[in-house]
mmCIF file with all atom_site columns, C-alpha atoms in Angstrom:
data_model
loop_
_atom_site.group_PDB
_atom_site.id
_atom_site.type_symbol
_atom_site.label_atom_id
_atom_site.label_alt_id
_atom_site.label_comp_id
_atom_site.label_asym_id
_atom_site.label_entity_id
_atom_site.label_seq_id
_atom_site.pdbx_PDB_ins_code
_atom_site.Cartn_x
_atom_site.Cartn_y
_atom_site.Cartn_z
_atom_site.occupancy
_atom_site.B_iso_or_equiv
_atom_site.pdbx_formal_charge
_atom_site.auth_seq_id
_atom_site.auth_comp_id
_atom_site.auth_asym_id
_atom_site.auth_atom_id
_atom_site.pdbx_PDB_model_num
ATOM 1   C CA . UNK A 1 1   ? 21.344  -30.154 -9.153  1.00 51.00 ? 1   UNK A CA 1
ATOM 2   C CA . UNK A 1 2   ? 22.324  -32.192 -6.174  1.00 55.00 ? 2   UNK A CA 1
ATOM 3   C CA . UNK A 1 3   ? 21.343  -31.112 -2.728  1.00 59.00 ? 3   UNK A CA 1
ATOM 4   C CA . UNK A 1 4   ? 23.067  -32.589 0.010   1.00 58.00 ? 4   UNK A CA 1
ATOM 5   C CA . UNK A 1 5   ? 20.443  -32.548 2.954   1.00 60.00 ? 5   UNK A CA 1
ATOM 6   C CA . UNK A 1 6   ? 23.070  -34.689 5.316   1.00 60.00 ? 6   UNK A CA 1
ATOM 7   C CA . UNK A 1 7   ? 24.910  -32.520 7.885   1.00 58.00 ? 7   UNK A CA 1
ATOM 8   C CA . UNK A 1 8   ? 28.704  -33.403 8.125   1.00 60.00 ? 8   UNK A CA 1
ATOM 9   C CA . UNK A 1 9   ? 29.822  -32.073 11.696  1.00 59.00 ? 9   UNK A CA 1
ATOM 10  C CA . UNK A 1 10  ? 33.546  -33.481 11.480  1.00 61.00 ? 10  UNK A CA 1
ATOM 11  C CA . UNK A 1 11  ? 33.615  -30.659 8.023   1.00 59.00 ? 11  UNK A CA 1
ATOM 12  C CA . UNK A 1 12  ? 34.859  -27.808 8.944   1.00 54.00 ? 12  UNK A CA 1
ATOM 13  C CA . UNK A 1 13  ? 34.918  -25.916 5.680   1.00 54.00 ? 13  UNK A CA 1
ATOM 14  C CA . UNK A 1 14  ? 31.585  -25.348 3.682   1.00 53.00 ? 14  UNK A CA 1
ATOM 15  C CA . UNK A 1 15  ? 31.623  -27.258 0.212   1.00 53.00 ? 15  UNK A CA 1
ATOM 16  C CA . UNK A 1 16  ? 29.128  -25.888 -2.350  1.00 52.00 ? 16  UNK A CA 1
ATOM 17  C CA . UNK A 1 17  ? 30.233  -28.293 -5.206  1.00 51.00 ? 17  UNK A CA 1
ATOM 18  C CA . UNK A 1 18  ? 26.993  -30.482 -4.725  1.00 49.00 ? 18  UNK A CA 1
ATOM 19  C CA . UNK A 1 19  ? 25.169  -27.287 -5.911  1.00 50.00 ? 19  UNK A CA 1
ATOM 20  C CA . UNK A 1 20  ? 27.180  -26.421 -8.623  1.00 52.00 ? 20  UNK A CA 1
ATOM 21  C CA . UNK A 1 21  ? 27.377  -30.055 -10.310 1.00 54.00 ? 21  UNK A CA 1
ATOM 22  C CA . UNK A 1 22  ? 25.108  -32.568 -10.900 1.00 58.00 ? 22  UNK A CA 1
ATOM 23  C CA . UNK A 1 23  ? 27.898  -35.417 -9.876  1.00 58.00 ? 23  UNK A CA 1
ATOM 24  C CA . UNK A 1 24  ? 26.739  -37.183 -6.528  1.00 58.00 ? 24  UNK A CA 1
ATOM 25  C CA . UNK A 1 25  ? 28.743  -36.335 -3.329  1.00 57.00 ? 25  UNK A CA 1
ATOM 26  C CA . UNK A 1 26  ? 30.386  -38.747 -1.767  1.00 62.00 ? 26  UNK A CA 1
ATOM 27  C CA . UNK A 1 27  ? 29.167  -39.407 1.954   1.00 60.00 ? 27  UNK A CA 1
ATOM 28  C CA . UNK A 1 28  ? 31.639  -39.509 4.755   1.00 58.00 ? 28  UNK A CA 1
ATOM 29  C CA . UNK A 1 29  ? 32.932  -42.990 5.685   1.00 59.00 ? 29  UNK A CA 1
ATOM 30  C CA . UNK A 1 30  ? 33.251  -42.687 9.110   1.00 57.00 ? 30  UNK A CA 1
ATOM 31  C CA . UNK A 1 31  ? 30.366  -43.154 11.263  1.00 61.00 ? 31  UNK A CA 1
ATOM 32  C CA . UNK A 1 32  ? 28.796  -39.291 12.325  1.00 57.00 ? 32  UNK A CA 1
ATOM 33  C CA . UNK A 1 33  ? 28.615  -39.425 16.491  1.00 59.00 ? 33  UNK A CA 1
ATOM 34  C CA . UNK A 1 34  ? 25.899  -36.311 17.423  1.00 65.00 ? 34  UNK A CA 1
ATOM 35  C CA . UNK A 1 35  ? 27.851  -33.887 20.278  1.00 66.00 ? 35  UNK A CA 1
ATOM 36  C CA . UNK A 1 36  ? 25.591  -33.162 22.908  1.00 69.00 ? 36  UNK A CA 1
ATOM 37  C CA . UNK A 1 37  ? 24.059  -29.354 22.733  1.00 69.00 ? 37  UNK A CA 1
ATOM 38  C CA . UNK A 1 38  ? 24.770  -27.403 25.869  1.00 71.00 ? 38  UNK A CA 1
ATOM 39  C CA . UNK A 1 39  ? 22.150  -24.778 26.633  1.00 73.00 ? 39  UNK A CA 1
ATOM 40  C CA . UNK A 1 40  ? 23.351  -20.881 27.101  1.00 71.00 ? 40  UNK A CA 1
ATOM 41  C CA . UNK A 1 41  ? 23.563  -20.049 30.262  1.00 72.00 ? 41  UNK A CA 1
ATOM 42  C CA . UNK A 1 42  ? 22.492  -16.472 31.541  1.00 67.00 ? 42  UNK A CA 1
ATOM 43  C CA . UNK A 1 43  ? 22.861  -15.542 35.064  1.00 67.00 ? 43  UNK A CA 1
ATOM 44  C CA . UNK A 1 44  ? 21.311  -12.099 36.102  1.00 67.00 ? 44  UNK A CA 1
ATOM 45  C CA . UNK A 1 45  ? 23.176  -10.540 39.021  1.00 67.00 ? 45  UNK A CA 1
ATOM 46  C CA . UNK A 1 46  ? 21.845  -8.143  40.936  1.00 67.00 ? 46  UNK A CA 1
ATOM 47  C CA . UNK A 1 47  ? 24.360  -5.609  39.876  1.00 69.00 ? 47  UNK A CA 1
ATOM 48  C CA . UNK A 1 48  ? 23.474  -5.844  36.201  1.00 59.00 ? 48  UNK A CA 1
ATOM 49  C CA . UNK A 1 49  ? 21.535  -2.517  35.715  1.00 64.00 ? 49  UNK A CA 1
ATOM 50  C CA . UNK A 1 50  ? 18.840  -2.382  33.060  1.00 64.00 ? 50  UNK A CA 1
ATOM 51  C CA . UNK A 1 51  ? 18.926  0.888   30.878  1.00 64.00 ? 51  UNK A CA 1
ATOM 52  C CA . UNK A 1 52  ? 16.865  3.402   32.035  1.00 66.00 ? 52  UNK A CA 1
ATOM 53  C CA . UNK A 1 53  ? 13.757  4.010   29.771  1.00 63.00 ? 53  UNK A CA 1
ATOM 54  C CA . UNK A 1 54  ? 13.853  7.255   27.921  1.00 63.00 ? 54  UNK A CA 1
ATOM 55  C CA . UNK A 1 55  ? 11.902  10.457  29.549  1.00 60.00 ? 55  UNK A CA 1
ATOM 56  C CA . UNK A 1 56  ? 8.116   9.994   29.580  1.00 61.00 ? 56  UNK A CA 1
ATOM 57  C CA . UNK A 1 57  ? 7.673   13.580  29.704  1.00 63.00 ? 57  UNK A CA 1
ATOM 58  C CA . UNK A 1 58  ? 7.552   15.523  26.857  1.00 66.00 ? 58  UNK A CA 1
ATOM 59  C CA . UNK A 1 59  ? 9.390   18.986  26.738  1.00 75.00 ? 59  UNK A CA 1
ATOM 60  C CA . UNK A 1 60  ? 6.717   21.602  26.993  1.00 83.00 ? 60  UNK A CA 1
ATOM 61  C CA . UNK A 1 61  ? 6.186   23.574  24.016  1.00 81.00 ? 61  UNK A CA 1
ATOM 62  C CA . UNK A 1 62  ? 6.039   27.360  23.678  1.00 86.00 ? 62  UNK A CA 1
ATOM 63  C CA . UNK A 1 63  ? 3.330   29.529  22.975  1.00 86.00 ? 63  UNK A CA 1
ATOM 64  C CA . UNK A 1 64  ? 4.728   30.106  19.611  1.00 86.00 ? 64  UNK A CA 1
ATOM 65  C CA . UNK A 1 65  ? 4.779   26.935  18.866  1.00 86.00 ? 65  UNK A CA 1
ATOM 66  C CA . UNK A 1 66  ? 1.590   25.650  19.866  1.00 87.00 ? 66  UNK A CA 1
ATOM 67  C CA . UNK A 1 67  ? 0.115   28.495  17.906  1.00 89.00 ? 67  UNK A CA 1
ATOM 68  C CA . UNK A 1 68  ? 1.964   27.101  14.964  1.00 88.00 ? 68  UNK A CA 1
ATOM 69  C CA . UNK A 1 69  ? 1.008   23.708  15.362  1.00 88.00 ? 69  UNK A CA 1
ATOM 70  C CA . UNK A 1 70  ? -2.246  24.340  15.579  1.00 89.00 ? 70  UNK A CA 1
ATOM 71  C CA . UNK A 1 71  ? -2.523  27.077  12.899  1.00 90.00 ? 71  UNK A CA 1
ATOM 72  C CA . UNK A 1 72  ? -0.665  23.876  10.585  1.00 90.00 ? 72  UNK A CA 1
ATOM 73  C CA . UNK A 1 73  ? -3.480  21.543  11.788  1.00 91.00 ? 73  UNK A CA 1
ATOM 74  C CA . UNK A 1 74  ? -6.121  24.070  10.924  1.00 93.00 ? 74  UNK A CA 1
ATOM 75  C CA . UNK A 1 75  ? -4.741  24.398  7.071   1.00 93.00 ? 75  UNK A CA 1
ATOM 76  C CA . UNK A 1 76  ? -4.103  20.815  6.836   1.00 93.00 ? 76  UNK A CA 1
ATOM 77  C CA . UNK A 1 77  ? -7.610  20.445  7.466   1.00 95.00 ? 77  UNK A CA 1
ATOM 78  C CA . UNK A 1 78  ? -9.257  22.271  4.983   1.00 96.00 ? 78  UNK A CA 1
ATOM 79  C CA . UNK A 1 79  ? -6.368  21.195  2.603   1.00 95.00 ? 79  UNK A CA 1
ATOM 80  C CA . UNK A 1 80  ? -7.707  17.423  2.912   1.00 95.00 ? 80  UNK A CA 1
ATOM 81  C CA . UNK A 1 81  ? -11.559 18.727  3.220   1.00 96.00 ? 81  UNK A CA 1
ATOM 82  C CA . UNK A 1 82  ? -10.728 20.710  -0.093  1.00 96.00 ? 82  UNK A CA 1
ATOM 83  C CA . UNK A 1 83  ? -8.762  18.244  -1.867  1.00 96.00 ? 83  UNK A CA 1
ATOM 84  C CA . UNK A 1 84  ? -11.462 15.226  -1.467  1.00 96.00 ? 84  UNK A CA 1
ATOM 85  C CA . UNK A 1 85  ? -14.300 17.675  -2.334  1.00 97.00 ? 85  UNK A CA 1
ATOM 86  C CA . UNK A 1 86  ? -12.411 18.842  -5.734  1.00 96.00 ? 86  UNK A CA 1
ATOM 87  C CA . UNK A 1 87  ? -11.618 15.095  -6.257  1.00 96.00 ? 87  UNK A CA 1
ATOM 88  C CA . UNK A 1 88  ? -14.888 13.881  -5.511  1.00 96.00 ? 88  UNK A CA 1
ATOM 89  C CA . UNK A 1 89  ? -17.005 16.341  -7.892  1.00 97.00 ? 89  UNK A CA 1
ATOM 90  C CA . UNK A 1 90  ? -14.160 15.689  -10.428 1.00 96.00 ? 90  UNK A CA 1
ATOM 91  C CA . UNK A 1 91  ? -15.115 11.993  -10.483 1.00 96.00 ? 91  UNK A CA 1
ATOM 92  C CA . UNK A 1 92  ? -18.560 12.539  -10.597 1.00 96.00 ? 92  UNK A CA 1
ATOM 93  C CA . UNK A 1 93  ? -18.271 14.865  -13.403 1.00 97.00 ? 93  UNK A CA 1
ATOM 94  C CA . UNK A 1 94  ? -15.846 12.651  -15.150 1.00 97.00 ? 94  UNK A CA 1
ATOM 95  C CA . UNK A 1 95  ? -17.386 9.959   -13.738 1.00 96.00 ? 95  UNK A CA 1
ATOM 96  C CA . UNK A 1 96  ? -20.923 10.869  -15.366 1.00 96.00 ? 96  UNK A CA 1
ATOM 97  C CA . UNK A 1 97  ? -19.108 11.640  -18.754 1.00 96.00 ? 97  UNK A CA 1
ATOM 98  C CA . UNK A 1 98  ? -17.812 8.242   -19.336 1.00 96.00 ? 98  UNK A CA 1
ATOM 99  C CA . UNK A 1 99  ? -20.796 6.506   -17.956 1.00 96.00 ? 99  UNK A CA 1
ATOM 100 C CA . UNK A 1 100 ? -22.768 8.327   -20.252 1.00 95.00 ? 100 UNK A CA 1
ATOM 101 C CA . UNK A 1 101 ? -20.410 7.481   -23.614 1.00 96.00 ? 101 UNK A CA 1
ATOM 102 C CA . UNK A 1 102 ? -20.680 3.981   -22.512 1.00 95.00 ? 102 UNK A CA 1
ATOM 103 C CA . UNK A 1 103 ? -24.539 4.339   -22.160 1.00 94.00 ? 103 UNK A CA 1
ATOM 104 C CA . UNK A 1 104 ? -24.561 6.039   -25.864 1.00 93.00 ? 104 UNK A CA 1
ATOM 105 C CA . UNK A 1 105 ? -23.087 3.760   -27.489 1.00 93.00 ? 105 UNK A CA 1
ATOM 106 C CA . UNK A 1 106 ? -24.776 0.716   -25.802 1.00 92.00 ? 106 UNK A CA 1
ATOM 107 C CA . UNK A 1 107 ? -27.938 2.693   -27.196 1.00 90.00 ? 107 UNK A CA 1
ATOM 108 C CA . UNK A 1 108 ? -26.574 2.846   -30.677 1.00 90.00 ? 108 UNK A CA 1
ATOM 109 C CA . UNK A 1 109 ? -25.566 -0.767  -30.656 1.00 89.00 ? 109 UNK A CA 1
ATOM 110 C CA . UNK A 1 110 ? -29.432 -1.883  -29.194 1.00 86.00 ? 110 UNK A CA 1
ATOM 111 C CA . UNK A 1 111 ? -30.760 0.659   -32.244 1.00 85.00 ? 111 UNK A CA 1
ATOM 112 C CA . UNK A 1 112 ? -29.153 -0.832  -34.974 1.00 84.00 ? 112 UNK A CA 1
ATOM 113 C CA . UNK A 1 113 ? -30.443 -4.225  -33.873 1.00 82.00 ? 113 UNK A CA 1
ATOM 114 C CA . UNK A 1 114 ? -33.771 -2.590  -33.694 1.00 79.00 ? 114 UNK A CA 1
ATOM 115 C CA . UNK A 1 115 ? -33.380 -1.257  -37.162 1.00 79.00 ? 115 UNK A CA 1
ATOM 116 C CA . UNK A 1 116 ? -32.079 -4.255  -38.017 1.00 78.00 ? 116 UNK A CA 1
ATOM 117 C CA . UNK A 1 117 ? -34.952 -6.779  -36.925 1.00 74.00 ? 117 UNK A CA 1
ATOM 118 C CA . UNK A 1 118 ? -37.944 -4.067  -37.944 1.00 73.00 ? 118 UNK A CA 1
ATOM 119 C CA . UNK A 1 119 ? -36.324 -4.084  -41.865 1.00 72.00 ? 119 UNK A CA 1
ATOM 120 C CA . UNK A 1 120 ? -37.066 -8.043  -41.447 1.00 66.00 ? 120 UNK A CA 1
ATOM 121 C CA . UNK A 1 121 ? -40.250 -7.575  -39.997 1.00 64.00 ? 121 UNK A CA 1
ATOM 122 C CA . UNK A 1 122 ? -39.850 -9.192  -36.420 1.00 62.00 ? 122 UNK A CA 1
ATOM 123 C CA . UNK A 1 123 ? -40.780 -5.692  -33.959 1.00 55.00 ? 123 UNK A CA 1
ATOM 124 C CA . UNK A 1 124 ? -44.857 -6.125  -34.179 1.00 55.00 ? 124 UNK A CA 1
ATOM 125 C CA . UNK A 1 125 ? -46.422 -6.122  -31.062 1.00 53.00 ? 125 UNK A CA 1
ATOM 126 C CA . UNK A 1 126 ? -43.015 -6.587  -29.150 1.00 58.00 ? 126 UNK A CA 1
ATOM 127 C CA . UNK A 1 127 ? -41.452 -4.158  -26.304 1.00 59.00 ? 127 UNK A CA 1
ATOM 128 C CA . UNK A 1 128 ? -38.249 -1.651  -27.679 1.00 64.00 ? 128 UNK A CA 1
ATOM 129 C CA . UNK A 1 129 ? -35.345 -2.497  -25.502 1.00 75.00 ? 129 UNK A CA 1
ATOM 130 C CA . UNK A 1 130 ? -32.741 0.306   -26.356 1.00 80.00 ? 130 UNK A CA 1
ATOM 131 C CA . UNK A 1 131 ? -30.077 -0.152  -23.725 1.00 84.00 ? 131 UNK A CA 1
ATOM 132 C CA . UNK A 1 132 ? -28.564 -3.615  -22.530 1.00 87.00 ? 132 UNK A CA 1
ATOM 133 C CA . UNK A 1 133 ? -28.328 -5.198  -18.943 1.00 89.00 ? 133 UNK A CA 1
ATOM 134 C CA . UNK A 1 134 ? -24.528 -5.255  -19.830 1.00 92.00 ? 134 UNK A CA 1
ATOM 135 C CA . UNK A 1 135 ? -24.026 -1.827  -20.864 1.00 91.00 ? 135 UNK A CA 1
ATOM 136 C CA . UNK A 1 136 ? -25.848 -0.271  -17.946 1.00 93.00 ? 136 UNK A CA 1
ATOM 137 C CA . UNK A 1 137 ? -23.221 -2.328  -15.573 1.00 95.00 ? 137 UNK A CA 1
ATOM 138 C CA . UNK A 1 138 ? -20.219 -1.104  -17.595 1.00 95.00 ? 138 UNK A CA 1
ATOM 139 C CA . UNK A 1 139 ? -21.614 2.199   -17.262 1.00 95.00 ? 139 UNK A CA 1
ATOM 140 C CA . UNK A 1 140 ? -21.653 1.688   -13.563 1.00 95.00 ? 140 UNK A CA 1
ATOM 141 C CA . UNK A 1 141 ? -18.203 0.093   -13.303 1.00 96.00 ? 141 UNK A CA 1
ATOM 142 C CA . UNK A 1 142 ? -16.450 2.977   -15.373 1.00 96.00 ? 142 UNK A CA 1
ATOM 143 C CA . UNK A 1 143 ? -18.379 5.638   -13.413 1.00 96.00 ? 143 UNK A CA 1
ATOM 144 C CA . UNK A 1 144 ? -16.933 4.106   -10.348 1.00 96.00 ? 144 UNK A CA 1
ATOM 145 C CA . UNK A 1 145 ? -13.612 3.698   -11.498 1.00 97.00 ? 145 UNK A CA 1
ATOM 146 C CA . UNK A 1 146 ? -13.309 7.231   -12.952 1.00 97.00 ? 146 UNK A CA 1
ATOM 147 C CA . UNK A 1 147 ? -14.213 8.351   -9.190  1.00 96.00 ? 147 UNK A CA 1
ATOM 148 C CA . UNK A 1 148 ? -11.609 6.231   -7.471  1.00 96.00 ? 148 UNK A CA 1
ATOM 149 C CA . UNK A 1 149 ? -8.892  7.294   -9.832  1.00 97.00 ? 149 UNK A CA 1
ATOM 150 C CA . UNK A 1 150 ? -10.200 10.776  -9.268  1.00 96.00 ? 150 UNK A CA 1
ATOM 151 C CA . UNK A 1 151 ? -10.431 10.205  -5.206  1.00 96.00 ? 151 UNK A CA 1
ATOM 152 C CA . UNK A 1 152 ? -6.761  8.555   -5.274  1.00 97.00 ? 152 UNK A CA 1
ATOM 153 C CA . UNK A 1 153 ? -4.668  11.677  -7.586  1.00 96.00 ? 153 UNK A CA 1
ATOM 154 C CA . UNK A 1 154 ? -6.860  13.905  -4.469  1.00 96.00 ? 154 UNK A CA 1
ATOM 155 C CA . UNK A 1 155 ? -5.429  11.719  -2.055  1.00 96.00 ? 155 UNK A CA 1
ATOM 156 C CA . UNK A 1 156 ? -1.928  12.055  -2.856  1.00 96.00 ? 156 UNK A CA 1
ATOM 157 C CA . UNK A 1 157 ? -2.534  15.710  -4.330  1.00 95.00 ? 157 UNK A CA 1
ATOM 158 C CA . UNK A 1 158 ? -4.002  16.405  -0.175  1.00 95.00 ? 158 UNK A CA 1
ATOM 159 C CA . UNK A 1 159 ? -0.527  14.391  1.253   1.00 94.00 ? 159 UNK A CA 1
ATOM 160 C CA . UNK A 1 160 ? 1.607   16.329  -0.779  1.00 94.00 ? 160 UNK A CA 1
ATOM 161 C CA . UNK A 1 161 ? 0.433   20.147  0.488   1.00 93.00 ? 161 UNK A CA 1
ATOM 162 C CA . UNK A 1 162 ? 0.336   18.631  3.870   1.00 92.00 ? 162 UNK A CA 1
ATOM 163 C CA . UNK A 1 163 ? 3.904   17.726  3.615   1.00 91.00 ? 163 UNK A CA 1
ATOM 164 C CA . UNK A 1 164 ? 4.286   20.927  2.084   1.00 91.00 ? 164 UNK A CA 1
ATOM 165 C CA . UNK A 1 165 ? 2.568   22.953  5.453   1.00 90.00 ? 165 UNK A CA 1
ATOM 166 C CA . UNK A 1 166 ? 4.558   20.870  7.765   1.00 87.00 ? 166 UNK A CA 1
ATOM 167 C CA . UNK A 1 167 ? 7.815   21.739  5.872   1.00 86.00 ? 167 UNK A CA 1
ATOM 168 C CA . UNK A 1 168 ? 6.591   25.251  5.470   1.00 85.00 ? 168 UNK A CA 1
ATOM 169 C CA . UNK A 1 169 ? 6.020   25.852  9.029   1.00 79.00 ? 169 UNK A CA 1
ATOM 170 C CA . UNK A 1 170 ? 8.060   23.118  11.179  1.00 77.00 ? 170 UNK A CA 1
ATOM 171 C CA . UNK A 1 171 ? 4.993   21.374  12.804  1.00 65.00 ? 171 UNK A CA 1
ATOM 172 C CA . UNK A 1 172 ? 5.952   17.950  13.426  1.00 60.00 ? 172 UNK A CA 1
ATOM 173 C CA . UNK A 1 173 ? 6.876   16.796  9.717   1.00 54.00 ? 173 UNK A CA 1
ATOM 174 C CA . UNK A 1 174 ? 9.892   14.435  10.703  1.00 53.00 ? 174 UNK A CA 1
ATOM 175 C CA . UNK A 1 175 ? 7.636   13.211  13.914  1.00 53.00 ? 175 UNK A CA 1
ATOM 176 C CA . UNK A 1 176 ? 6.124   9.383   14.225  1.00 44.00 ? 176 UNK A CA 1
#
């Protein structure tokens, strides 16, 4: 592909054929005079009126309505409280679980090799070392990452009955 980096002023029509071929484009014979730019111009009269910027003051809201709105905030509250307490035990529980399944089977692995030197004679008067440096840190990183999947689904499980209470009771859903 040829790409023509040259700007021909005196063209007045746009010619893509030096990116469609790989043929070289011929280059204007005549010699390319530069126009002088002019600059824009703007004069501001004193008759030009700037729009008016939009009412400061918000409508005042009616009993009802402030009871509403706050009733909404009230239930959105305990919806998020709720939602990140249910997510958060989950992930420890779950969290815990896996942890623990990694930790079991790190301990099988480091008893077999136990088993496995002893039968050739090599465990006298040495410490038992059951359970890896490794697997305790993959314990640790699936713990954690069972939690934060567990914390994120409460996240969007908590936006989701929000949005639900706003719809439900008109408090501000479609609002900035």
């Amino acid at each position: 592909m040829v790409i023509n980096n040259n700007v021909d002023l005196t063209n007045n029509y746009a010619s893509l054929e030096s990116f469609r071929s790989n043929k070289p484009v011929s280059q204007p014979s005549a010699e390319v005079v530069s126009a002088p730019v002019k600059q824009d111009e703007v004069a501001i009269s004193p008759e030009t009126k700037q729009p008016e910027p939009a009412d400061k003051t918000e409508e005042k809201k009616s009993f009802i309505r402030r009871f509403k709105d706050g009733m909404a905030s009230i239930k959105k509250f305990f919806i998020g409280v709720g939602e990140y307490t249910k997510g958060t035990v989950k992930g420890i529980f779950y969290g815990g679980i896996g942890a623990g399944a990694v930790l079991g089977a790190d301990a099988i692995m480091g008893a077999s090799k136990i088993i496995k030197n002893a039968k050739a004679g090599e465990v006298a008067g040495k410490a038992v070392k059951v359970l890896s440096t490794k697997g305790k840190v993959a314990a640790g990183v699936v713990g954690l990452a069972v939690l934060g999947y567990q914390l994120f689904k409460a996240s969007l499980n908590a936006s989701e009955k929000k949005a639900n209470v706003d719809h439900r009771w008109g408090s501000g859903h479609n609002q900035g």
